[in-house]
């Protein structure tokens, strides 16, 4: 069981959360000229790191806020969590 | 190579089974090979076997960082099927089913192929319609598919919950009678033994640490047992694909996720088929030892740890108990996890890459085991001929940018929104 510290509610069990994927992926800026490759990279391609991974989680059965988690994909250890607008 | 038969068994009984030949040797790597296969799982071993058998390329090394049979080939739920709707998948896996049917004879190794039939349960009229459509597509592709009524299913799996108070009552189902199971480690050992006998070097405990690429062409690999020269490299490393691709500055449409499976204590014969739950993600069959072999959803977050977490297991098994209420009385014997290479559309990639001599076999998601023979067969063709076979030409790496996704179930890495 993962225990995830929601930046708003504190430590809660994994059951209350849902996963949102790699948080380091940046959506291309809408006003800019965007190539097919940039869209493709954004939608499908991932670094898929083994080790410290920045990811999005959603406290779906709690405060319903999205936030960021720094977690090891190898040991499942959670190092840090932060609000979505903060740097991890 | 010593042939396995009733006679060799009797003959060796006289010497107390002390004089059997080793099934495969344990060589040190040579300086150079024609082809290097990275990953000694089912797919890597099958690729080497078909390269030697079909394409007469025998100067091959298989580099395995662990040991033969220790990865996903020994961690799956052993299910074989080709009940897919899209042509790309249906024709590919059906070719695989034909290879499975003859595999024990071909490898002279009993893979315990058991075509016991796979039943997908439907829990609503709408779901029955979807299954009828898939069944029709399968039959148009020459794959066996039978629609089953509730009463027919009741005769086949009487222990399922047929009450109308069930949260998801059983309305009927789709069956592929030729689907079934095979003993997974026998598949790995059988391919390893035959590949070895044709001259393939199976090098265990040898990790690839880097690649040598010059002017866009493969020159060799760096390993924990020294550098090896080669012009062709085939990557068959499942959940570790992104890690090796990173060494080549490649990013892939893949995420690695942990998928758990489990077996119960052994009980007397209770389930004759492979059965899948239609209102969630759960599948089970009974092994010859009597254990219920069960699996279901991914844990749902990126993971390279070959172990999972209890909440997912609880979720999956609650679906199992909804389907077979008497499963709740069984004790769990073992649970384990394997790392899936989840592609973004849920279908595999078997293709060349932009680097000359580098070939990619990945993206197997939940379904790598059943594909072992056909994946090896088509990947061997792709490596030997330097172009995809028509069976795997749609499993392209660039399909994500061209829009030719093979979205069989509309699930990829984000299975929870599928």
Tab-separated table of C-alpha atoms in Angstrom:
chain	number	residue	atom	x	y	z
A	1	UNK	CA	0.000	0.000	0.000
A	2	UNK	CA	1.378	3.385	-0.981
A	3	UNK	CA	0.815	6.227	1.437
A	4	UNK	CA	0.652	9.461	-0.478
A	5	UNK	CA	0.863	12.877	1.151
A	6	UNK	CA	-1.715	15.078	-0.524
A	7	UNK	CA	-0.452	18.688	-0.242
A	8	UNK	CA	-3.949	19.708	0.851
A	9	UNK	CA	-5.144	16.811	3.046
A	10	UNK	CA	-1.996	15.125	4.350
A	11	UNK	CA	-1.088	11.447	4.258
A	12	UNK	CA	-3.788	9.156	2.857
A	13	UNK	CA	-3.901	5.613	1.521
A	14	UNK	CA	-3.374	4.848	-2.147
A	15	UNK	CA	-7.029	3.831	-2.478
A	16	UNK	CA	-8.105	7.481	-2.492
A	17	UNK	CA	-5.913	8.467	-5.427
A	18	UNK	CA	-5.777	7.995	-9.129
A	19	UNK	CA	-2.653	8.223	-11.268
A	20	UNK	CA	-2.160	10.830	-13.979
A	21	UNK	CA	1.165	9.955	-15.590
A	22	UNK	CA	4.457	11.728	-16.216
A	23	UNK	CA	4.379	15.310	-14.855
A	24	UNK	CA	7.430	16.421	-16.811
A	25	UNK	CA	5.530	16.272	-20.114
A	26	UNK	CA	4.794	19.790	-21.327
A	27	UNK	CA	1.897	20.564	-23.617
A	28	UNK	CA	3.082	22.592	-26.637
A	29	UNK	CA	2.139	26.260	-26.438
A	30	UNK	CA	-1.069	26.804	-28.358
A	31	UNK	CA	-0.211	30.132	-29.954
A	32	UNK	CA	3.091	28.822	-31.351
A	33	UNK	CA	3.690	26.952	-34.607
A	34	UNK	CA	3.629	23.279	-33.582
A	35	UNK	CA	5.101	20.518	-35.701
A	36	UNK	CA	3.567	17.044	-35.949
A	37	UNK	CA	6.621	15.707	-34.168
A	38	UNK	CA	6.066	17.991	-31.177
A	39	UNK	CA	2.427	16.905	-30.879
A	40	UNK	CA	3.448	13.301	-31.287
A	41	UNK	CA	6.101	13.589	-28.571
A	42	UNK	CA	3.610	15.243	-26.238
A	43	UNK	CA	0.827	12.706	-26.736
A	44	UNK	CA	2.690	9.400	-27.028
A	45	UNK	CA	6.391	9.519	-26.192
A	46	UNK	CA	7.658	9.199	-22.633
A	47	UNK	CA	11.040	9.092	-20.901
A	48	UNK	CA	9.790	6.156	-18.815
A	49	UNK	CA	12.584	6.544	-16.255
A	50	UNK	CA	13.709	3.905	-13.804
A	51	UNK	CA	14.300	5.842	-10.598
A	52	UNK	CA	13.032	9.257	-9.548
A	53	UNK	CA	9.897	10.025	-11.548
A	54	UNK	CA	7.855	13.237	-11.452
A	55	UNK	CA	4.232	12.307	-11.798
A	56	UNK	CA	0.696	13.609	-11.468
A	57	UNK	CA	-1.771	12.170	-8.998
A	58	UNK	CA	-5.400	13.060	-8.428
A	59	UNK	CA	-6.946	12.929	-4.963
A	60	UNK	CA	-10.108	11.698	-6.577
A	61	UNK	CA	-11.788	10.296	-3.467
A	62	UNK	CA	-10.719	13.252	-1.338
A	63	UNK	CA	-10.232	16.926	-2.127
A	64	UNK	CA	-10.187	16.178	-5.886
A	65	UNK	CA	-7.066	18.273	-6.451
A	66	UNK	CA	-4.330	17.316	-8.892
A	67	UNK	CA	-0.792	17.515	-7.512
A	68	UNK	CA	2.771	16.392	-8.201
A	69	UNK	CA	4.659	13.475	-6.659
A	70	UNK	CA	8.347	12.584	-6.842
A	71	UNK	CA	8.420	8.804	-6.548
A	72	UNK	CA	10.896	6.050	-7.316
A	73	UNK	CA	9.597	3.747	-10.040
A	74	UNK	CA	12.071	1.158	-8.782
A	75	UNK	CA	11.420	1.036	-5.032
A	76	UNK	CA	8.043	2.843	-5.001
A	77	UNK	CA	9.440	5.205	-2.342
A	78	UNK	CA	7.784	8.629	-2.343
A	79	UNK	CA	10.317	11.425	-1.788
A	80	UNK	CA	8.195	14.530	-2.063
A	81	UNK	CA	4.811	15.866	-3.091
A	82	UNK	CA	3.857	19.384	-4.099
A	83	UNK	CA	0.985	21.483	-5.356
A	84	UNK	CA	0.623	21.501	-9.103
A	85	UNK	CA	1.965	25.032	-9.536
A	86	UNK	CA	5.000	24.450	-7.305
A	87	UNK	CA	8.364	23.040	-8.364
A	88	UNK	CA	9.074	19.586	-6.958
B	1	UNK	CA	21.406	-33.062	-29.235
B	2	UNK	CA	19.840	-35.867	-27.272
B	3	UNK	CA	16.255	-36.509	-28.403
B	4	UNK	CA	13.667	-36.648	-25.645
B	5	UNK	CA	11.380	-39.698	-25.944
B	6	UNK	CA	9.985	-42.557	-23.940
B	7	UNK	CA	13.057	-44.586	-24.943
B	8	UNK	CA	15.573	-42.000	-23.779
B	9	UNK	CA	13.597	-41.730	-20.552
B	10	UNK	CA	13.800	-45.485	-19.951
B	11	UNK	CA	17.461	-45.609	-20.947
B	12	UNK	CA	18.359	-42.842	-18.507
B	13	UNK	CA	16.351	-44.462	-15.756
B	14	UNK	CA	18.974	-47.236	-15.662
B	15	UNK	CA	21.660	-44.692	-14.770
B	16	UNK	CA	19.472	-42.940	-12.221
B	17	UNK	CA	19.023	-39.929	-14.531
B	18	UNK	CA	22.614	-38.828	-13.854
B	19	UNK	CA	23.756	-38.752	-17.497
B	20	UNK	CA	21.297	-36.444	-19.244
B	21	UNK	CA	22.986	-33.900	-21.487
B	22	UNK	CA	22.673	-30.304	-20.365
B	23	UNK	CA	19.736	-28.680	-22.165
B	24	UNK	CA	21.852	-25.700	-23.205
B	25	UNK	CA	25.490	-24.784	-22.701
B	26	UNK	CA	26.840	-21.875	-20.721
B	27	UNK	CA	29.366	-20.306	-23.129
B	28	UNK	CA	31.499	-17.185	-22.842
B	29	UNK	CA	30.748	-14.582	-25.519
B	30	UNK	CA	32.770	-14.624	-28.728
B	31	UNK	CA	34.285	-11.416	-30.174
B	32	UNK	CA	31.765	-11.154	-33.000
B	33	UNK	CA	28.324	-12.410	-34.021
B	34	UNK	CA	26.105	-11.984	-37.085
B	35	UNK	CA	23.137	-11.147	-34.861
B	36	UNK	CA	22.936	-10.250	-31.180
B	37	UNK	CA	19.575	-10.663	-29.480
B	38	UNK	CA	19.280	-8.643	-26.279
B	39	UNK	CA	16.936	-10.359	-23.842
B	40	UNK	CA	16.732	-14.106	-23.246
B	41	UNK	CA	13.016	-14.257	-22.548
B	42	UNK	CA	10.520	-16.202	-24.606
B	43	UNK	CA	10.560	-13.724	-27.479
B	44	UNK	CA	14.350	-13.470	-27.654
B	45	UNK	CA	14.814	-17.241	-27.533
B	46	UNK	CA	12.105	-17.800	-30.154
B	47	UNK	CA	13.670	-15.131	-32.393
B	48	UNK	CA	17.056	-16.850	-32.227
B	49	UNK	CA	15.456	-20.241	-32.866
B	50	UNK	CA	13.577	-19.082	-35.989
B	51	UNK	CA	16.625	-17.136	-37.247
B	52	UNK	CA	18.566	-20.397	-37.128
B	53	UNK	CA	15.788	-22.645	-38.403
B	54	UNK	CA	14.076	-20.514	-41.048
B	55	UNK	CA	16.874	-18.192	-42.129
B	56	UNK	CA	19.974	-20.347	-41.529
B	57	UNK	CA	21.679	-17.660	-39.461
B	58	UNK	CA	23.310	-19.511	-36.585
B	59	UNK	CA	26.130	-17.212	-35.469
B	60	UNK	CA	23.871	-15.598	-32.860
B	61	UNK	CA	24.286	-14.550	-29.250
B	62	UNK	CA	21.404	-14.098	-26.846
B	63	UNK	CA	22.415	-11.763	-24.018
B	64	UNK	CA	20.371	-12.159	-20.857
B	65	UNK	CA	21.070	-10.045	-17.784
B	66	UNK	CA	19.326	-12.525	-15.475
B	67	UNK	CA	18.700	-16.175	-16.198
B	68	UNK	CA	16.603	-18.072	-18.734
B	69	UNK	CA	13.006	-18.245	-17.541
B	70	UNK	CA	13.390	-15.632	-14.792
B	71	UNK	CA	11.570	-12.742	-16.446
B	72	UNK	CA	8.099	-12.306	-17.860
B	73	UNK	CA	8.167	-15.689	-19.603
B	74	UNK	CA	7.980	-17.228	-16.142
B	75	UNK	CA	5.637	-14.621	-14.676
B	76	UNK	CA	2.586	-14.678	-16.941
B	77	UNK	CA	-0.730	-16.520	-16.602
B	78	UNK	CA	0.089	-18.846	-19.559
B	79	UNK	CA	-2.973	-18.009	-21.675
B	80	UNK	CA	-3.014	-18.578	-25.454
B	81	UNK	CA	-5.639	-17.050	-27.728
B	82	UNK	CA	-6.185	-15.175	-30.970
B	83	UNK	CA	-9.631	-13.710	-30.255
B	84	UNK	CA	-8.902	-10.278	-31.709
B	85	UNK	CA	-11.109	-8.158	-33.909
B	86	UNK	CA	-8.712	-6.046	-35.987
B	87	UNK	CA	-7.023	-7.805	-38.909
B	88	UNK	CA	-3.527	-6.758	-37.827
B	89	UNK	CA	-3.912	-8.537	-34.489
B	90	UNK	CA	-6.218	-11.382	-35.557
B	91	UNK	CA	-4.082	-12.646	-38.429
B	92	UNK	CA	-0.858	-12.216	-36.443
B	93	UNK	CA	-2.015	-14.090	-33.329
B	94	UNK	CA	-3.812	-16.738	-35.404
B	95	UNK	CA	-0.534	-17.555	-37.138
B	96	UNK	CA	0.843	-17.865	-33.614
B	97	UNK	CA	-1.932	-20.284	-32.630
B	98	UNK	CA	-0.927	-22.514	-35.535
B	99	UNK	CA	2.657	-22.485	-34.311
B	100	UNK	CA	1.482	-23.348	-30.772
B	101	UNK	CA	-0.444	-26.371	-32.020
B	102	UNK	CA	2.721	-28.037	-33.247
B	103	UNK	CA	5.238	-26.582	-30.844
B	104	UNK	CA	5.813	-29.598	-28.580
B	105	UNK	CA	6.671	-31.788	-31.594
B	106	UNK	CA	8.731	-29.094	-33.268
B	107	UNK	CA	10.821	-28.388	-30.167
B	108	UNK	CA	10.854	-32.020	-28.981
B	109	UNK	CA	9.841	-30.560	-25.655
B	110	UNK	CA	6.445	-30.930	-24.013
B	111	UNK	CA	5.098	-27.398	-23.643
B	112	UNK	CA	1.833	-28.879	-22.303
B	113	UNK	CA	-0.246	-27.041	-24.892
B	114	UNK	CA	-3.818	-27.360	-23.688
B	115	UNK	CA	-6.510	-26.002	-26.052
B	116	UNK	CA	-9.152	-25.961	-23.357
B	117	UNK	CA	-11.045	-22.991	-24.763
B	118	UNK	CA	-11.240	-19.415	-23.565
B	119	UNK	CA	-14.625	-17.978	-22.594
B	120	UNK	CA	-15.243	-14.210	-22.393
B	121	UNK	CA	-18.329	-13.686	-20.239
B	122	UNK	CA	-20.877	-11.034	-21.248
B	123	UNK	CA	-22.970	-9.296	-18.601
B	124	UNK	CA	-25.425	-7.289	-20.719
B	125	UNK	CA	-27.199	-7.471	-24.075
B	126	UNK	CA	-24.996	-4.675	-25.373
B	127	UNK	CA	-21.898	-6.631	-24.475
B	128	UNK	CA	-23.257	-9.697	-26.256
B	129	UNK	CA	-23.685	-7.558	-29.384
B	130	UNK	CA	-20.082	-6.390	-29.147
B	131	UNK	CA	-18.913	-9.983	-28.720
B	132	UNK	CA	-20.997	-11.124	-31.711
B	133	UNK	CA	-19.306	-8.463	-33.798
B	134	UNK	CA	-15.863	-9.535	-32.625
B	135	UNK	CA	-16.750	-13.210	-33.164
B	136	UNK	CA	-17.855	-12.460	-36.730
B	137	UNK	CA	-14.637	-10.550	-37.443
B	138	UNK	CA	-12.658	-13.477	-36.072
B	139	UNK	CA	-14.489	-15.998	-38.252
B	140	UNK	CA	-13.924	-13.834	-41.331
B	141	UNK	CA	-10.223	-14.103	-40.528
B	142	UNK	CA	-10.453	-17.890	-40.217
B	143	UNK	CA	-10.330	-17.907	-36.410
B	144	UNK	CA	-12.691	-20.138	-34.446
B	145	UNK	CA	-15.326	-18.279	-32.454
B	146	UNK	CA	-18.578	-19.498	-30.906
B	147	UNK	CA	-21.311	-17.486	-29.215
B	148	UNK	CA	-22.539	-19.183	-26.061
B	149	UNK	CA	-25.902	-18.784	-24.377
B	150	UNK	CA	-26.321	-18.448	-20.643
B	151	UNK	CA	-27.524	-22.069	-20.423
B	152	UNK	CA	-24.593	-23.409	-22.408
B	153	UNK	CA	-22.174	-21.549	-20.164
B	154	UNK	CA	-23.957	-22.829	-17.092
B	155	UNK	CA	-23.190	-26.396	-18.187
B	156	UNK	CA	-19.538	-25.555	-18.806
B	157	UNK	CA	-18.752	-23.515	-15.692
B	158	UNK	CA	-21.442	-24.435	-13.149
B	159	UNK	CA	-19.626	-22.751	-10.252
B	160	UNK	CA	-19.975	-19.251	-11.709
B	161	UNK	CA	-22.576	-16.971	-10.152
B	162	UNK	CA	-25.719	-17.532	-12.267
B	163	UNK	CA	-28.113	-15.926	-9.818
B	164	UNK	CA	-30.103	-12.928	-11.046
B	165	UNK	CA	-29.182	-11.076	-7.901
B	166	UNK	CA	-25.567	-11.043	-9.038
B	167	UNK	CA	-24.247	-7.514	-9.519
B	168	UNK	CA	-23.209	-8.514	-13.040
B	169	UNK	CA	-25.458	-11.405	-14.156
B	170	UNK	CA	-24.105	-13.666	-16.882
B	171	UNK	CA	-25.977	-13.097	-20.168
B	172	UNK	CA	-23.825	-15.276	-22.409
B	173	UNK	CA	-20.337	-15.226	-23.815
B	174	UNK	CA	-17.888	-15.581	-26.646
B	175	UNK	CA	-15.641	-18.621	-26.779
B	176	UNK	CA	-12.554	-19.433	-28.766
B	177	UNK	CA	-12.415	-23.226	-28.425
B	178	UNK	CA	-8.791	-23.464	-29.599
B	179	UNK	CA	-7.617	-20.943	-27.010
B	180	UNK	CA	-6.057	-22.352	-23.881
B	181	UNK	CA	-2.836	-22.554	-21.941
B	182	UNK	CA	0.723	-23.856	-22.169
B	183	UNK	CA	3.398	-24.368	-19.557
B	184	UNK	CA	5.356	-21.142	-19.771
B	185	UNK	CA	8.787	-22.172	-18.575
B	186	UNK	CA	8.746	-25.246	-20.800
B	187	UNK	CA	8.331	-22.856	-23.724
B	188	UNK	CA	11.448	-20.929	-22.683
B	189	UNK	CA	13.455	-24.100	-22.033
B	190	UNK	CA	12.293	-25.767	-25.246
B	191	UNK	CA	13.284	-22.807	-27.419
B	192	UNK	CA	16.570	-22.387	-25.517
B	193	UNK	CA	17.502	-26.046	-25.974
B	194	UNK	CA	16.760	-26.085	-29.715
B	195	UNK	CA	18.436	-22.724	-30.358
B	196	UNK	CA	21.525	-23.916	-28.464
B	197	UNK	CA	21.647	-27.152	-30.472
B	198	UNK	CA	21.742	-25.120	-33.710
B	199	UNK	CA	24.744	-23.119	-32.520
B	200	UNK	CA	23.175	-20.117	-30.779
B	201	UNK	CA	25.179	-18.908	-27.764
B	202	UNK	CA	22.893	-18.279	-24.788
B	203	UNK	CA	24.861	-16.001	-22.479
B	204	UNK	CA	23.220	-15.532	-19.098
B	205	UNK	CA	24.118	-12.940	-16.461
B	206	UNK	CA	25.390	-10.649	-19.193
B	207	UNK	CA	23.953	-7.143	-19.102
B	208	UNK	CA	24.097	-4.788	-22.049
B	209	UNK	CA	25.611	-1.504	-20.863
B	210	UNK	CA	25.835	0.383	-24.149
B	211	UNK	CA	25.788	0.283	-27.925
B	212	UNK	CA	28.331	1.172	-30.594
B	213	UNK	CA	26.730	3.034	-33.457
B	214	UNK	CA	28.732	4.749	-36.230
B	215	UNK	CA	27.249	6.778	-39.099
B	216	UNK	CA	23.809	5.540	-38.216
B	217	UNK	CA	24.866	1.902	-38.361
B	218	UNK	CA	25.118	-0.662	-35.580
B	219	UNK	CA	28.723	-1.729	-34.869
B	220	UNK	CA	28.399	-3.677	-31.655
B	221	UNK	CA	27.277	-3.829	-28.037
B	222	UNK	CA	29.074	-3.178	-24.766
B	223	UNK	CA	28.251	-5.701	-22.076
B	224	UNK	CA	29.236	-6.648	-18.561
B	225	UNK	CA	31.241	-9.467	-20.205
B	226	UNK	CA	33.106	-7.219	-22.669
B	227	UNK	CA	32.469	-5.689	-26.078
B	228	UNK	CA	30.870	-7.737	-28.834
B	229	UNK	CA	30.943	-6.771	-32.512
B	230	UNK	CA	27.814	-7.222	-34.597
B	231	UNK	CA	25.981	-5.613	-37.497
B	232	UNK	CA	22.485	-6.522	-36.281
B	233	UNK	CA	20.898	-6.167	-32.866
B	234	UNK	CA	17.399	-7.260	-31.923
B	235	UNK	CA	15.939	-5.790	-28.738
B	236	UNK	CA	13.489	-8.130	-26.954
B	237	UNK	CA	13.618	-6.721	-23.449
B	238	UNK	CA	9.966	-6.043	-22.632
B	239	UNK	CA	9.702	-3.657	-19.662
B	240	UNK	CA	13.356	-2.582	-19.957
B	241	UNK	CA	13.031	-1.393	-23.573
B	242	UNK	CA	12.981	2.316	-22.693
B	243	UNK	CA	16.168	1.948	-20.615
B	244	UNK	CA	18.122	0.492	-23.535
B	245	UNK	CA	16.532	2.904	-26.001
B	246	UNK	CA	17.733	5.776	-23.822
B	247	UNK	CA	21.320	4.621	-24.385
B	248	UNK	CA	20.612	5.130	-28.094
B	249	UNK	CA	18.998	8.551	-27.493
B	250	UNK	CA	15.627	7.135	-28.508
B	251	UNK	CA	12.354	7.898	-26.787
B	252	UNK	CA	9.554	5.385	-27.218
B	253	UNK	CA	5.750	5.374	-26.949
B	254	UNK	CA	6.079	2.995	-24.007
B	255	UNK	CA	5.553	3.102	-20.270
B	256	UNK	CA	6.656	0.320	-17.926
B	257	UNK	CA	4.005	-0.861	-15.502
B	258	UNK	CA	3.768	-3.701	-13.020
B	259	UNK	CA	1.138	-6.386	-13.624
B	260	UNK	CA	0.418	-8.870	-10.882
B	261	UNK	CA	-0.681	-12.466	-11.062
B	262	UNK	CA	-1.383	-14.981	-8.352
B	263	UNK	CA	-2.165	-18.632	-7.706
B	264	UNK	CA	-4.346	-20.178	-5.040
B	265	UNK	CA	-3.696	-23.353	-3.114
B	266	UNK	CA	-4.273	-26.432	-5.296
B	267	UNK	CA	-7.780	-27.885	-5.350
B	268	UNK	CA	-9.492	-30.708	-7.235
B	269	UNK	CA	-10.564	-30.080	-10.877
B	270	UNK	CA	-13.056	-27.250	-10.786
B	271	UNK	CA	-12.571	-25.149	-13.912
B	272	UNK	CA	-11.984	-26.745	-17.328
B	273	UNK	CA	-11.531	-23.554	-19.355
B	274	UNK	CA	-9.903	-20.158	-19.281
B	275	UNK	CA	-12.595	-17.684	-18.228
B	276	UNK	CA	-12.554	-13.896	-18.318
B	277	UNK	CA	-14.882	-11.556	-16.447
B	278	UNK	CA	-16.657	-9.137	-18.763
B	279	UNK	CA	-17.518	-6.412	-16.282
B	280	UNK	CA	-13.963	-5.719	-15.218
B	281	UNK	CA	-10.526	-7.109	-15.787
B	282	UNK	CA	-10.070	-10.579	-14.336
B	283	UNK	CA	-9.127	-13.890	-15.896
B	284	UNK	CA	-8.497	-17.315	-14.455
B	285	UNK	CA	-7.758	-20.898	-15.302
B	286	UNK	CA	-6.823	-23.969	-13.281
B	287	UNK	CA	-3.332	-25.379	-13.632
B	288	UNK	CA	-2.663	-29.092	-13.930
B	289	UNK	CA	-1.494	-28.995	-10.317
B	290	UNK	CA	-4.918	-27.675	-9.327
B	291	UNK	CA	-3.996	-24.100	-8.492
B	292	UNK	CA	-6.292	-21.333	-9.698
B	293	UNK	CA	-4.121	-19.047	-11.830
B	294	UNK	CA	-5.493	-15.513	-11.756
B	295	UNK	CA	-4.662	-12.049	-13.000
B	296	UNK	CA	-6.227	-8.735	-13.904
B	297	UNK	CA	-5.387	-5.060	-13.880
B	298	UNK	CA	-2.104	-3.214	-13.819
B	299	UNK	CA	-1.226	-1.514	-10.559
B	300	UNK	CA	-1.748	1.670	-12.547
B	301	UNK	CA	1.440	3.702	-12.030
B	302	UNK	CA	4.844	3.521	-13.710
B	303	UNK	CA	6.942	0.817	-12.109
B	304	UNK	CA	10.125	-1.159	-12.657
B	305	UNK	CA	9.715	-3.113	-9.416
B	306	UNK	CA	8.804	-6.732	-10.084
B	307	UNK	CA	6.313	-6.684	-7.276
B	308	UNK	CA	2.957	-5.054	-6.837
B	309	UNK	CA	0.707	-3.668	-4.189
B	310	UNK	CA	-2.200	-5.161	-2.295
B	311	UNK	CA	-5.007	-2.715	-3.225
B	312	UNK	CA	-4.850	-3.791	-6.884
B	313	UNK	CA	-4.768	-7.453	-5.951
B	314	UNK	CA	-7.777	-6.964	-3.703
B	315	UNK	CA	-9.630	-5.172	-6.503
B	316	UNK	CA	-8.822	-7.909	-9.032
B	317	UNK	CA	-9.770	-10.740	-6.699
B	318	UNK	CA	-13.031	-9.066	-5.733
B	319	UNK	CA	-13.940	-9.339	-9.418
B	320	UNK	CA	-12.941	-12.991	-9.277
B	321	UNK	CA	-15.196	-13.592	-6.299
B	322	UNK	CA	-18.054	-11.801	-8.085
B	323	UNK	CA	-17.626	-14.300	-10.918
B	324	UNK	CA	-16.901	-17.452	-8.884
B	325	UNK	CA	-18.184	-16.856	-5.318
B	326	UNK	CA	-16.508	-20.019	-4.035
B	327	UNK	CA	-13.051	-18.592	-4.823
B	328	UNK	CA	-13.448	-16.644	-1.580
B	329	UNK	CA	-12.846	-19.894	0.320
B	330	UNK	CA	-9.419	-20.460	-1.213
B	331	UNK	CA	-6.116	-19.464	0.337
B	332	UNK	CA	-3.602	-17.600	-1.756
B	333	UNK	CA	-0.405	-19.489	-2.394
B	334	UNK	CA	1.764	-16.971	-4.234
B	335	UNK	CA	1.552	-13.552	-5.841
B	336	UNK	CA	4.144	-11.885	-8.027
B	337	UNK	CA	4.601	-9.078	-10.522
B	338	UNK	CA	6.170	-8.580	-13.916
B	339	UNK	CA	7.081	-5.401	-15.767
B	340	UNK	CA	4.925	-4.816	-18.830
B	341	UNK	CA	6.044	-2.690	-21.755
B	342	UNK	CA	2.744	-0.860	-22.187
B	343	UNK	CA	2.493	0.738	-25.611
B	344	UNK	CA	0.239	3.732	-26.035
B	345	UNK	CA	-2.380	1.936	-28.154
B	346	UNK	CA	-2.150	-1.450	-26.451
B	347	UNK	CA	-0.619	-3.203	-29.471
B	348	UNK	CA	2.966	-4.367	-30.011
B	349	UNK	CA	5.810	-2.896	-32.046
B	350	UNK	CA	7.952	-5.185	-34.228
B	351	UNK	CA	9.918	-2.988	-36.569
B	352	UNK	CA	13.189	-1.639	-37.898
B	353	UNK	CA	14.432	1.635	-36.440
B	354	UNK	CA	16.154	4.710	-37.860
B	355	UNK	CA	19.476	3.093	-36.904
B	356	UNK	CA	20.602	0.578	-39.524
B	357	UNK	CA	20.864	-2.868	-37.968
B	358	UNK	CA	18.782	-2.080	-34.896
B	359	UNK	CA	15.467	-3.903	-34.638
B	360	UNK	CA	12.789	-3.399	-32.041
B	361	UNK	CA	10.351	-5.897	-30.512
B	362	UNK	CA	8.332	-4.381	-27.674
B	363	UNK	CA	4.999	-3.009	-26.523
B	364	UNK	CA	3.497	-6.373	-25.560
B	365	UNK	CA	1.313	-4.977	-22.792
B	366	UNK	CA	-0.621	-7.786	-21.100
B	367	UNK	CA	-0.302	-10.253	-23.967
B	368	UNK	CA	3.305	-11.182	-24.617
B	369	UNK	CA	3.227	-14.847	-23.696
B	370	UNK	CA	0.729	-16.050	-26.283
B	371	UNK	CA	2.694	-14.203	-28.944
B	372	UNK	CA	6.008	-15.918	-28.106
B	373	UNK	CA	6.205	-18.156	-31.219
B	374	UNK	CA	4.777	-15.692	-33.729
B	375	UNK	CA	6.704	-12.766	-32.295
B	376	UNK	CA	9.924	-14.752	-32.656
B	377	UNK	CA	8.938	-15.930	-36.126
B	378	UNK	CA	8.127	-12.463	-37.489
B	379	UNK	CA	10.992	-10.735	-35.669
B	380	UNK	CA	13.446	-13.293	-37.094
B	381	UNK	CA	12.061	-12.544	-40.570
B	382	UNK	CA	12.357	-8.788	-39.985
B	383	UNK	CA	15.981	-9.118	-38.835
B	384	UNK	CA	17.051	-11.592	-41.525
B	385	UNK	CA	15.326	-9.844	-44.467
B	386	UNK	CA	15.734	-6.312	-43.105
B	387	UNK	CA	12.023	-5.657	-43.672
B	388	UNK	CA	8.838	-6.596	-41.824
B	389	UNK	CA	6.851	-9.677	-42.815
B	390	UNK	CA	3.272	-8.949	-43.891
B	391	UNK	CA	2.114	-10.361	-40.547
B	392	UNK	CA	3.910	-7.632	-38.598
B	393	UNK	CA	3.997	-4.770	-41.114
B	394	UNK	CA	1.244	-2.923	-39.238
B	395	UNK	CA	3.108	-3.100	-35.898
B	396	UNK	CA	5.195	-0.089	-36.913
B	397	UNK	CA	7.026	2.225	-34.565
B	398	UNK	CA	5.918	5.283	-36.545
B	399	UNK	CA	2.203	4.435	-36.452
B	400	UNK	CA	1.765	6.856	-33.558
B	401	UNK	CA	2.770	9.781	-35.786
B	402	UNK	CA	1.001	8.564	-38.931
B	403	UNK	CA	-2.228	7.889	-37.049
B	404	UNK	CA	-2.437	4.167	-37.889
B	405	UNK	CA	-3.003	3.082	-34.314
B	406	UNK	CA	-4.176	-0.471	-33.629
B	407	UNK	CA	-6.598	0.368	-30.868
B	408	UNK	CA	-8.033	-3.083	-30.315
B	409	UNK	CA	-9.669	-2.208	-27.010
B	410	UNK	CA	-8.878	1.469	-26.852
B	411	UNK	CA	-6.509	0.869	-23.947
B	412	UNK	CA	-2.841	1.586	-23.683
B	413	UNK	CA	-0.952	2.719	-20.640
B	414	UNK	CA	-3.998	4.436	-19.180
B	415	UNK	CA	-6.097	1.331	-18.852
B	416	UNK	CA	-8.214	2.813	-16.105
B	417	UNK	CA	-9.852	5.226	-18.545
B	418	UNK	CA	-10.212	2.593	-21.295
